[in-house]
Amino acid sequence: MHNVIAFYDDRVLAHEPNIDADFLPDRIDKRIRQLLSGLSLPWKYPEHPGRLVAIQQLLETNPIEGLCIEGGKVATHEQLARVHTTSYLSDIFSLRGKNAWLDVDTTAVSPGSVEAAEVAAGTAIAAVESVIEKRAKSSFALIRPPGHHAEPVRARGFCLFNNVAVAAAHARSALGMERVLIVDWDAHHGNGTQDIFWADPDVMFFDIHRAAPFYPGSGHLEEVGAGLGEGTTINVPLPAGAGDEAYLKAFREILAPATDWFKPDIILVSAGFDPHWHDLALNVSYEGFGALTGFLQRLAEQYCEGRLVFVLEGGYNLESLARGTRAVLSVLAGNSVPEPDTCGIAEVEAAAKFHLNAFQAQ
């Protein structure tokens, strides 16, 4: 058994919307051109292949002992249809080989996007299978386009298929996992994942994120699910600037007792790295990502025989995306769990020590 397997497939690089190209449908294209023309700076599609290239380059130049890399696979129609409607899937598949806008919130596809999205969802499934088959203690699906904004009938927020939801549904339908816990720590609320499992008592969705009106504007404290699933949706909205202490406090005081009540068979993580301060949304450090990973490892060991799977979501600053991903993989590979410090405290202590003698009585 490997400590951790990272799953990666070059086919996910084929998703490359180019806003200089002509997009269909024409009406949405004109509307988006109007929106972009009102910006003070030129806009480029933020979710681009360079995100995964940056991760790969960092792992090559700074390898992690014990990390194994494996390829991905394509999700089947049946696997995708567990969380998306057949009419939505038909619409997406009809765009294979085309440039198209899917939504006015700037979700777009290029000629290679549909296959990239199929591979992203299938690779998330492969990561889950590796853990349940006990080939790995934990796994990380390094994929794009991301997925947690994708709803059953709608693409949103750069997301086409909801990768973590597809993987969770597969774990339950095909792999014998009765209860799935999904933890989403991306800076943006996972509205699509919440929507898919809103009334499902066998999937607990815990989402910590920057509060509305930050995109997508959902994830309010009172959103707790409905019907038999009431109480299995848990939202923790945070103000801008919240960081390691807030995240870890939420994990200790909300996620831990919720997990003890729910007792999952597997834990999936929608891991976005835009909570890092380089992405200007929140204030989580690399040590913070490592500490959160260690916390989830302990929960997985306690409740579900260590089964823990990460699925890449957002993160658009290439440095913090790559270094945050590496921080998670390092802990999963068996390296020590870091203890994050409050930002600046160590530097102030060092400065105080440096200056102290100047103020002492002679």
mmCIF file of C-alpha atoms in Angstrom:
data_model
loop_
_atom_site.group_PDB
_atom_site.id
_atom_site.type_symbol
_atom_site.label_atom_id
_atom_site.label_comp_id
_atom_site.label_asym_id
_atom_site.label_seq_id
_atom_site.Cartn_x
_atom_site.Cartn_y
_atom_site.Cartn_z
ATOM 1 C CA MET A 1 0.000 0.000 0.000
ATOM 2 C CA HIS A 2 1.247 3.468 -0.905
ATOM 3 C CA ASN A 3 0.940 6.282 1.615
ATOM 4 C CA VAL A 4 -0.507 8.523 -1.078
ATOM 5 C CA ILE A 5 -1.196 8.352 -4.812
ATOM 6 C CA ALA A 6 -1.579 11.545 -6.835
ATOM 7 C CA PHE A 7 -3.661 11.023 -9.972
ATOM 8 C CA TYR A 8 -2.889 13.155 -13.016
ATOM 9 C CA ASP A 9 -3.759 12.901 -16.710
ATOM 10 C CA ASP A 10 -2.448 15.179 -19.475
ATOM 11 C CA ARG A 11 -5.855 15.142 -21.159
ATOM 12 C CA VAL A 12 -7.161 17.647 -18.612
ATOM 13 C CA LEU A 13 -4.870 20.255 -20.182
ATOM 14 C CA ALA A 14 -7.029 20.282 -23.332
ATOM 15 C CA HIS A 15 -9.604 22.509 -21.620
ATOM 16 C CA GLU A 16 -8.363 25.909 -22.749
ATOM 17 C CA PRO A 17 -11.021 28.573 -23.388
ATOM 18 C CA ASN A 18 -9.603 31.467 -25.382
ATOM 19 C CA ILE A 19 -11.695 34.603 -25.000
ATOM 20 C CA ASP A 20 -10.382 35.929 -28.310
ATOM 21 C CA ALA A 21 -12.220 33.108 -30.114
ATOM 22 C CA ASP A 22 -15.805 33.330 -31.336
ATOM 23 C CA PHE A 23 -18.150 31.621 -28.906
ATOM 24 C CA LEU A 24 -21.644 30.182 -29.208
ATOM 25 C CA PRO A 25 -24.356 31.103 -28.504
ATOM 26 C CA ASP A 26 -24.055 34.574 -29.980
ATOM 27 C CA ARG A 27 -26.366 36.251 -27.456
ATOM 28 C CA ILE A 28 -24.319 35.143 -24.441
ATOM 29 C CA ASP A 29 -21.100 35.996 -26.288
ATOM 30 C CA LYS A 30 -22.279 39.587 -26.818
ATOM 31 C CA ARG A 31 -23.382 39.898 -23.189
ATOM 32 C CA ILE A 32 -20.044 38.666 -21.868
ATOM 33 C CA ARG A 33 -18.134 40.939 -24.260
ATOM 34 C CA GLN A 34 -20.084 43.855 -22.766
ATOM 35 C CA LEU A 35 -19.179 42.774 -19.234
ATOM 36 C CA LEU A 36 -15.498 42.347 -20.080
ATOM 37 C CA SER A 37 -15.332 45.693 -21.891
ATOM 38 C CA GLY A 38 -16.283 47.388 -18.635
ATOM 39 C CA LEU A 39 -13.211 46.074 -16.815
ATOM 40 C CA SER A 40 -10.262 48.357 -16.245
ATOM 41 C CA LEU A 41 -7.750 45.633 -17.188
ATOM 42 C CA PRO A 42 -7.682 42.954 -19.922
ATOM 43 C CA TRP A 43 -9.330 39.734 -18.732
ATOM 44 C CA LYS A 44 -8.017 36.240 -19.418
ATOM 45 C CA TYR A 45 -9.742 32.992 -18.537
ATOM 46 C CA PRO A 46 -8.389 32.341 -15.000
ATOM 47 C CA GLU A 47 -8.867 28.560 -15.033
ATOM 48 C CA HIS A 48 -6.127 27.590 -17.491
ATOM 49 C CA PRO A 49 -3.752 24.622 -18.061
ATOM 50 C CA GLY A 50 -0.892 26.459 -16.374
ATOM 51 C CA ARG A 51 -2.486 25.689 -13.011
ATOM 52 C CA LEU A 52 -1.671 21.993 -13.251
ATOM 53 C CA VAL A 53 1.620 22.623 -15.037
ATOM 54 C CA ALA A 54 2.739 24.693 -12.039
ATOM 55 C CA ILE A 55 1.882 21.848 -9.649
ATOM 56 C CA GLN A 56 3.703 19.304 -11.795
ATOM 57 C CA GLN A 57 6.798 21.469 -12.068
ATOM 58 C CA LEU A 58 7.003 22.008 -8.306
ATOM 59 C CA LEU A 59 6.626 18.290 -7.604
ATOM 60 C CA GLU A 60 9.367 17.538 -10.124
ATOM 61 C CA THR A 61 11.818 20.059 -8.692
ATOM 62 C CA ASN A 62 10.867 19.339 -5.060
ATOM 63 C CA PRO A 63 9.863 15.652 -4.996
ATOM 64 C CA ILE A 64 8.095 14.080 -2.043
ATOM 65 C CA GLU A 65 9.371 10.723 -0.846
ATOM 66 C CA GLY A 66 6.585 8.155 -0.799
ATOM 67 C CA LEU A 67 4.415 9.955 -3.345
ATOM 68 C CA CYS A 68 3.286 7.782 -6.255
ATOM 69 C CA ILE A 69 1.859 9.266 -9.478
ATOM 70 C CA GLU A 70 -0.771 7.434 -11.546
ATOM 71 C CA GLY A 71 -2.836 8.328 -14.609
ATOM 72 C CA GLY A 72 -6.530 9.068 -14.769
ATOM 73 C CA LYS A 73 -9.479 7.740 -16.737
ATOM 74 C CA VAL A 74 -12.665 8.901 -18.446
ATOM 75 C CA ALA A 75 -15.935 8.919 -16.511
ATOM 76 C CA THR A 76 -18.787 7.019 -18.127
ATOM 77 C CA HIS A 77 -22.199 8.465 -18.939
ATOM 78 C CA GLU A 78 -23.695 6.315 -16.170
ATOM 79 C CA GLN A 79 -21.244 7.681 -13.603
ATOM 80 C CA LEU A 80 -21.929 11.286 -14.580
ATOM 81 C CA ALA A 81 -25.692 10.720 -14.690
ATOM 82 C CA ARG A 82 -25.759 9.858 -10.983
ATOM 83 C CA VAL A 83 -25.468 13.590 -10.242
ATOM 84 C CA HIS A 84 -26.341 15.373 -13.528
ATOM 85 C CA THR A 85 -29.522 15.120 -15.580
ATOM 86 C CA THR A 86 -29.389 13.290 -18.903
ATOM 87 C CA SER A 87 -30.605 16.418 -20.714
ATOM 88 C CA TYR A 88 -27.727 18.453 -19.257
ATOM 89 C CA LEU A 89 -25.221 15.773 -20.228
ATOM 90 C CA SER A 90 -26.603 15.697 -23.757
ATOM 91 C CA ASP A 91 -26.190 19.462 -24.017
ATOM 92 C CA ILE A 92 -22.574 19.291 -22.793
ATOM 93 C CA PHE A 93 -21.658 16.380 -25.079
ATOM 94 C CA SER A 94 -23.109 18.274 -28.062
ATOM 95 C CA LEU A 95 -20.402 20.911 -27.497
ATOM 96 C CA ARG A 96 -17.527 18.485 -28.056
ATOM 97 C CA GLY A 97 -15.027 20.142 -30.399
ATOM 98 C CA LYS A 98 -16.616 23.599 -30.113
ATOM 99 C CA ASN A 99 -16.063 26.971 -28.458
ATOM 100 C CA ALA A 100 -19.093 27.933 -26.385
ATOM 101 C CA TRP A 101 -20.166 30.096 -23.480
ATOM 102 C CA LEU A 102 -22.286 28.121 -21.031
ATOM 103 C CA ASP A 103 -23.161 30.824 -18.559
ATOM 104 C CA VAL A 104 -22.902 34.558 -18.076
ATOM 105 C CA ASP A 105 -20.633 33.953 -15.083
ATOM 106 C CA THR A 106 -17.977 33.197 -17.754
ATOM 107 C CA THR A 107 -17.993 29.409 -17.790
ATOM 108 C CA ALA A 108 -16.783 28.399 -21.252
ATOM 109 C CA VAL A 109 -15.601 25.403 -23.270
ATOM 110 C CA SER A 110 -12.969 24.987 -25.963
ATOM 111 C CA PRO A 111 -12.701 22.103 -28.477
ATOM 112 C CA GLY A 112 -10.966 19.829 -25.935
ATOM 113 C CA SER A 113 -12.999 20.771 -22.869
ATOM 114 C CA VAL A 114 -15.630 18.041 -22.845
ATOM 115 C CA GLU A 115 -13.052 15.245 -22.850
ATOM 116 C CA ALA A 116 -11.016 17.103 -20.217
ATOM 117 C CA ALA A 117 -14.090 17.296 -17.996
ATOM 118 C CA GLU A 118 -14.860 13.602 -18.511
ATOM 119 C CA VAL A 119 -11.277 12.773 -17.519
ATOM 120 C CA ALA A 120 -11.445 15.083 -14.494
ATOM 121 C CA ALA A 121 -14.529 13.330 -13.150
ATOM 122 C CA GLY A 122 -13.170 9.880 -14.003
ATOM 123 C CA THR A 123 -9.864 10.644 -12.310
ATOM 124 C CA ALA A 124 -11.700 11.656 -9.131
ATOM 125 C CA ILE A 125 -13.365 8.233 -9.283
ATOM 126 C CA ALA A 126 -9.966 6.553 -9.779
ATOM 127 C CA ALA A 127 -8.671 8.308 -6.662
ATOM 128 C CA VAL A 128 -11.605 7.010 -4.624
ATOM 129 C CA GLU A 129 -11.191 3.481 -5.973
ATOM 130 C CA SER A 130 -7.489 3.407 -5.043
ATOM 131 C CA VAL A 131 -8.291 4.113 -1.402
ATOM 132 C CA ILE A 132 -11.228 1.716 -1.133
ATOM 133 C CA GLU A 133 -9.195 -1.011 -2.863
ATOM 134 C CA LYS A 134 -6.440 -0.337 -0.288
ATOM 135 C CA ARG A 135 -3.796 0.469 -2.859
ATOM 136 C CA ALA A 136 -3.260 3.750 -1.038
ATOM 137 C CA LYS A 137 -3.953 5.153 2.411
ATOM 138 C CA SER A 138 -5.009 8.414 0.768
ATOM 139 C CA SER A 139 -5.109 9.944 -2.694
ATOM 140 C CA PHE A 140 -5.271 13.288 -4.466
ATOM 141 C CA ALA A 141 -6.924 13.850 -7.860
ATOM 142 C CA LEU A 142 -4.976 16.655 -9.581
ATOM 143 C CA ILE A 143 -7.643 17.629 -12.082
ATOM 144 C CA ARG A 144 -9.322 20.447 -13.971
ATOM 145 C CA PRO A 145 -11.735 21.892 -14.813
ATOM 146 C CA PRO A 146 -12.851 22.103 -11.181
ATOM 147 C CA GLY A 147 -16.292 20.889 -10.200
ATOM 148 C CA HIS A 148 -17.908 22.099 -6.994
ATOM 149 C CA HIS A 149 -19.949 24.904 -8.627
ATOM 150 C CA ALA A 150 -21.497 22.585 -11.238
ATOM 151 C CA GLU A 151 -25.166 21.927 -10.495
ATOM 152 C CA PRO A 152 -27.307 19.006 -11.710
ATOM 153 C CA VAL A 153 -28.526 21.020 -14.727
ATOM 154 C CA ARG A 154 -26.081 23.903 -15.001
ATOM 155 C CA ALA A 155 -22.398 24.689 -15.504
ATOM 156 C CA ARG A 156 -21.134 27.484 -13.265
ATOM 157 C CA GLY A 157 -17.941 29.031 -11.960
ATOM 158 C CA PHE A 158 -15.519 27.380 -14.454
ATOM 159 C CA CYS A 159 -17.072 23.969 -13.589
ATOM 160 C CA LEU A 160 -18.682 21.525 -16.048
ATOM 161 C CA PHE A 161 -19.137 18.268 -14.099
ATOM 162 C CA ASN A 162 -19.194 18.115 -10.315
ATOM 163 C CA ASN A 163 -16.138 15.915 -9.839
ATOM 164 C CA VAL A 164 -16.358 15.378 -6.090
ATOM 165 C CA ALA A 165 -20.092 14.636 -6.294
ATOM 166 C CA VAL A 166 -19.522 12.121 -9.107
ATOM 167 C CA ALA A 167 -16.847 10.435 -6.975
ATOM 168 C CA ALA A 168 -19.061 10.413 -3.885
ATOM 169 C CA ALA A 169 -22.001 8.936 -5.796
ATOM 170 C CA HIS A 170 -19.723 6.259 -7.260
ATOM 171 C CA ALA A 171 -18.396 5.377 -3.804
ATOM 172 C CA ARG A 172 -21.950 4.801 -2.632
ATOM 173 C CA SER A 173 -23.457 3.165 -5.723
ATOM 174 C CA ALA A 174 -20.584 0.933 -6.818
ATOM 175 C CA LEU A 175 -18.092 0.586 -3.970
ATOM 176 C CA GLY A 176 -20.178 -0.136 -0.888
ATOM 177 C CA MET A 177 -19.643 3.125 1.003
ATOM 178 C CA GLU A 178 -22.920 3.885 2.788
ATOM 179 C CA ARG A 179 -22.067 7.317 4.245
ATOM 180 C CA VAL A 180 -19.804 9.888 2.604
ATOM 181 C CA LEU A 181 -18.469 13.051 4.222
ATOM 182 C CA ILE A 182 -17.459 15.837 1.820
ATOM 183 C CA VAL A 183 -15.338 18.645 3.262
ATOM 184 C CA ASP A 184 -15.009 21.725 1.037
ATOM 185 C CA TRP A 185 -12.360 24.247 2.104
ATOM 186 C CA ASP A 186 -12.232 26.234 -1.157
ATOM 187 C CA ALA A 187 -12.627 29.994 -0.626
ATOM 188 C CA HIS A 188 -15.842 29.861 -2.690
ATOM 189 C CA HIS A 189 -18.939 28.040 -1.497
ATOM 190 C CA GLY A 190 -19.567 24.698 -3.230
ATOM 191 C CA ASN A 191 -23.096 25.543 -4.320
ATOM 192 C CA GLY A 192 -23.294 22.676 -6.807
ATOM 193 C CA THR A 193 -22.263 20.000 -4.330
ATOM 194 C CA GLN A 194 -24.715 21.393 -1.799
ATOM 195 C CA ASP A 195 -27.523 21.361 -4.361
ATOM 196 C CA ILE A 196 -26.848 17.775 -5.431
ATOM 197 C CA PHE A 197 -26.913 16.364 -1.885
ATOM 198 C CA TRP A 198 -29.330 18.882 -0.332
ATOM 199 C CA ALA A 199 -31.894 16.273 0.772
ATOM 200 C CA ASP A 200 -29.595 13.241 1.018
ATOM 201 C CA PRO A 201 -29.132 11.956 4.594
ATOM 202 C CA ASP A 202 -26.226 9.697 3.581
ATOM 203 C CA VAL A 203 -23.909 12.474 2.358
ATOM 204 C CA MET A 204 -22.741 15.093 4.831
ATOM 205 C CA PHE A 205 -21.497 18.300 3.201
ATOM 206 C CA PHE A 206 -19.297 20.579 5.324
ATOM 207 C CA ASP A 207 -18.289 23.822 3.594
ATOM 208 C CA ILE A 208 -16.069 26.558 5.048
ATOM 209 C CA HIS A 209 -15.766 29.573 2.749
ATOM 210 C CA ARG A 210 -15.741 33.339 2.430
ATOM 211 C CA ALA A 211 -19.240 34.610 3.148
ATOM 212 C CA ALA A 212 -21.691 36.071 0.662
ATOM 213 C CA PRO A 213 -21.831 38.315 -1.285
ATOM 214 C CA PHE A 214 -18.510 36.725 -2.285
ATOM 215 C CA TYR A 215 -19.086 34.417 -5.305
ATOM 216 C CA PRO A 216 -21.355 32.459 -5.675
ATOM 217 C CA GLY A 217 -23.401 34.198 -2.989
ATOM 218 C CA SER A 218 -24.715 31.022 -1.326
ATOM 219 C CA GLY A 219 -23.566 29.083 1.731
ATOM 220 C CA HIS A 220 -25.431 30.978 4.431
ATOM 221 C CA LEU A 221 -25.392 29.619 7.972
ATOM 222 C CA GLU A 222 -29.084 28.729 7.768
ATOM 223 C CA GLU A 223 -28.639 26.490 4.712
ATOM 224 C CA VAL A 224 -28.732 23.087 6.421
ATOM 225 C CA GLY A 225 -30.430 20.770 3.925
ATOM 226 C CA ALA A 226 -34.035 19.619 3.705
ATOM 227 C CA GLY A 227 -36.255 16.606 4.298
ATOM 228 C CA LEU A 228 -34.350 13.542 5.480
ATOM 229 C CA GLY A 229 -31.150 15.432 4.709
ATOM 230 C CA GLU A 230 -31.851 18.301 7.086
ATOM 231 C CA GLY A 231 -28.754 18.781 9.232
ATOM 232 C CA THR A 232 -26.314 17.064 6.898
ATOM 233 C CA THR A 233 -25.414 20.335 5.158
ATOM 234 C CA ILE A 234 -23.122 22.473 7.311
ATOM 235 C CA ASN A 235 -21.956 25.901 6.190
ATOM 236 C CA VAL A 236 -19.325 27.997 7.937
ATOM 237 C CA PRO A 237 -19.192 31.423 6.224
ATOM 238 C CA LEU A 238 -16.159 33.536 7.153
ATOM 239 C CA PRO A 239 -15.209 37.193 6.714
ATOM 240 C CA ALA A 240 -12.433 38.277 4.378
ATOM 241 C CA GLY A 241 -9.035 37.836 6.031
ATOM 242 C CA ALA A 242 -9.956 34.816 8.167
ATOM 243 C CA GLY A 243 -7.104 32.333 8.248
ATOM 244 C CA ASP A 244 -5.547 29.322 9.950
ATOM 245 C CA GLU A 245 -7.006 29.907 13.405
ATOM 246 C CA ALA A 246 -10.579 30.269 12.132
ATOM 247 C CA TYR A 247 -10.325 27.216 9.864
ATOM 248 C CA LEU A 248 -8.834 25.013 12.581
ATOM 249 C CA LYS A 249 -11.337 26.239 15.173
ATOM 250 C CA ALA A 250 -14.190 25.350 12.802
ATOM 251 C CA PHE A 251 -12.673 21.906 12.250
ATOM 252 C CA ARG A 252 -12.266 21.292 15.983
ATOM 253 C CA GLU A 253 -15.562 22.702 17.211
ATOM 254 C CA ILE A 254 -17.957 21.959 14.311
ATOM 255 C CA LEU A 255 -16.529 19.352 11.928
ATOM 256 C CA ALA A 256 -15.207 16.984 14.610
ATOM 257 C CA PRO A 257 -18.508 16.586 16.526
ATOM 258 C CA ALA A 258 -20.454 16.440 13.252
ATOM 259 C CA THR A 259 -18.200 13.626 12.045
ATOM 260 C CA ASP A 260 -18.638 11.793 15.332
ATOM 261 C CA TRP A 261 -22.411 11.985 14.864
ATOM 262 C CA PHE A 262 -22.376 11.054 11.161
ATOM 263 C CA LYS A 263 -19.669 8.339 11.257
ATOM 264 C CA PRO A 264 -18.661 8.347 7.564
ATOM 265 C CA ASP A 265 -17.249 5.408 5.629
ATOM 266 C CA ILE A 266 -14.979 7.715 3.576
ATOM 267 C CA ILE A 267 -13.984 11.387 3.602
ATOM 268 C CA LEU A 268 -13.649 13.376 0.377
ATOM 269 C CA VAL A 269 -12.114 16.849 0.311
ATOM 270 C CA SER A 270 -12.877 19.576 -2.224
ATOM 271 C CA ALA A 271 -9.463 21.171 -1.899
ATOM 272 C CA GLY A 272 -9.190 24.665 -3.311
ATOM 273 C CA PHE A 273 -6.105 26.729 -2.596
ATOM 274 C CA ASP A 274 -7.651 30.160 -3.074
ATOM 275 C CA PRO A 275 -8.010 30.565 0.728
ATOM 276 C CA HIS A 276 -4.279 31.418 0.655
ATOM 277 C CA TRP A 277 -3.570 35.145 0.942
ATOM 278 C CA HIS A 278 -2.003 35.256 -2.533
ATOM 279 C CA ASP A 279 -5.511 34.764 -3.941
ATOM 280 C CA LEU A 280 -6.772 37.722 -1.888
ATOM 281 C CA ALA A 281 -9.878 35.963 -0.554
ATOM 282 C CA LEU A 282 -8.837 34.619 2.863
ATOM 283 C CA ASN A 283 -5.632 34.229 4.856
ATOM 284 C CA VAL A 284 -4.723 30.527 5.135
ATOM 285 C CA SER A 285 -0.996 29.678 5.100
ATOM 286 C CA TYR A 286 0.829 26.680 3.660
ATOM 287 C CA GLU A 287 1.306 25.426 7.223
ATOM 288 C CA GLY A 288 -2.430 25.892 7.681
ATOM 289 C CA PHE A 289 -3.226 23.650 4.706
ATOM 290 C CA GLY A 290 -0.867 21.038 6.161
ATOM 291 C CA ALA A 291 -2.477 21.277 9.601
ATOM 292 C CA LEU A 292 -5.974 20.934 8.126
ATOM 293 C CA THR A 293 -4.795 17.844 6.252
ATOM 294 C CA GLY A 294 -3.423 16.321 9.452
ATOM 295 C CA PHE A 295 -6.725 17.005 11.194
ATOM 296 C CA LEU A 296 -8.652 15.228 8.432
ATOM 297 C CA GLN A 297 -6.196 12.322 8.554
ATOM 298 C CA ARG A 298 -7.005 11.846 12.234
ATOM 299 C CA LEU A 299 -10.744 11.937 11.555
ATOM 300 C CA ALA A 300 -10.348 9.411 8.751
ATOM 301 C CA GLU A 301 -8.304 7.085 10.950
ATOM 302 C CA GLN A 302 -10.856 7.342 13.748
ATOM 303 C CA TYR A 303 -14.027 6.838 11.732
ATOM 304 C CA CYS A 304 -13.351 5.262 8.321
ATOM 305 C CA GLU A 305 -10.163 3.175 8.407
ATOM 306 C CA GLY A 306 -8.120 6.097 7.088
ATOM 307 C CA ARG A 307 -10.004 6.452 3.771
ATOM 308 C CA LEU A 308 -9.272 10.026 2.677
ATOM 309 C CA VAL A 309 -9.428 11.451 -0.862
ATOM 310 C CA PHE A 310 -8.607 14.981 -2.047
ATOM 311 C CA VAL A 311 -10.031 16.467 -5.248
ATOM 312 C CA LEU A 312 -8.550 19.697 -6.608
ATOM 313 C CA GLU A 313 -10.892 22.656 -6.926
ATOM 314 C CA GLY A 314 -9.846 26.316 -7.224
ATOM 315 C CA GLY A 315 -6.694 28.341 -6.655
ATOM 316 C CA TYR A 316 -5.570 30.788 -9.306
ATOM 317 C CA ASN A 317 -2.279 32.192 -8.056
ATOM 318 C CA LEU A 318 0.167 29.658 -9.461
ATOM 319 C CA GLU A 319 2.665 29.872 -6.602
ATOM 320 C CA SER A 320 0.182 29.372 -3.774
ATOM 321 C CA LEU A 321 -1.729 26.728 -5.746
ATOM 322 C CA ALA A 322 1.397 24.641 -6.310
ATOM 323 C CA ARG A 323 2.887 25.135 -2.847
ATOM 324 C CA GLY A 324 -0.453 24.550 -1.122
ATOM 325 C CA THR A 325 -0.954 21.311 -3.036
ATOM 326 C CA ARG A 326 2.551 20.191 -2.132
ATOM 327 C CA ALA A 327 1.912 21.001 1.554
ATOM 328 C CA VAL A 328 -1.099 18.673 1.526
ATOM 329 C CA LEU A 329 0.716 15.887 -0.337
ATOM 330 C CA SER A 330 3.671 16.123 2.049
ATOM 331 C CA VAL A 331 1.455 15.422 5.063
ATOM 332 C CA LEU A 332 -0.412 12.654 3.226
ATOM 333 C CA ALA A 333 2.941 11.048 2.364
ATOM 334 C CA GLY A 334 3.758 10.728 6.051
ATOM 335 C CA ASN A 335 5.743 13.862 6.801
ATOM 336 C CA SER A 336 5.126 15.748 10.038
ATOM 337 C CA VAL A 337 2.000 17.868 10.400
ATOM 338 C CA PRO A 338 3.020 21.533 10.700
ATOM 339 C CA GLU A 339 1.876 23.807 13.519
ATOM 340 C CA PRO A 340 0.781 27.096 11.953
ATOM 341 C CA ASP A 341 1.699 30.298 13.765
ATOM 342 C CA THR A 342 -0.354 33.473 13.819
ATOM 343 C CA CYS A 343 1.076 35.484 10.942
ATOM 344 C CA GLY A 344 3.776 37.906 12.075
ATOM 345 C CA ILE A 345 4.135 36.789 15.701
ATOM 346 C CA ALA A 346 7.485 35.040 15.170
ATOM 347 C CA GLU A 347 8.817 38.065 13.314
ATOM 348 C CA VAL A 348 7.746 40.448 16.089
ATOM 349 C CA GLU A 349 9.393 38.229 18.700
ATOM 350 C CA ALA A 350 12.622 38.174 16.676
ATOM 351 C CA ALA A 351 12.517 41.966 16.290
ATOM 352 C CA ALA A 352 11.897 42.424 20.018
ATOM 353 C CA LYS A 353 14.905 40.257 20.814
ATOM 354 C CA PHE A 354 17.030 42.249 18.348
ATOM 355 C CA HIS A 355 16.016 45.646 19.764
ATOM 356 C CA LEU A 356 15.728 44.750 23.454
ATOM 357 C CA ASN A 357 19.181 45.838 24.556
ATOM 358 C CA ALA A 358 18.659 49.359 23.232
ATOM 359 C CA PHE A 359 15.992 49.995 25.856
ATOM 360 C CA GLN A 360 17.669 48.381 28.870
ATOM 361 C CA ALA A 361 18.991 50.569 31.643
ATOM 362 C CA GLN A 362 22.769 50.771 31.528
#
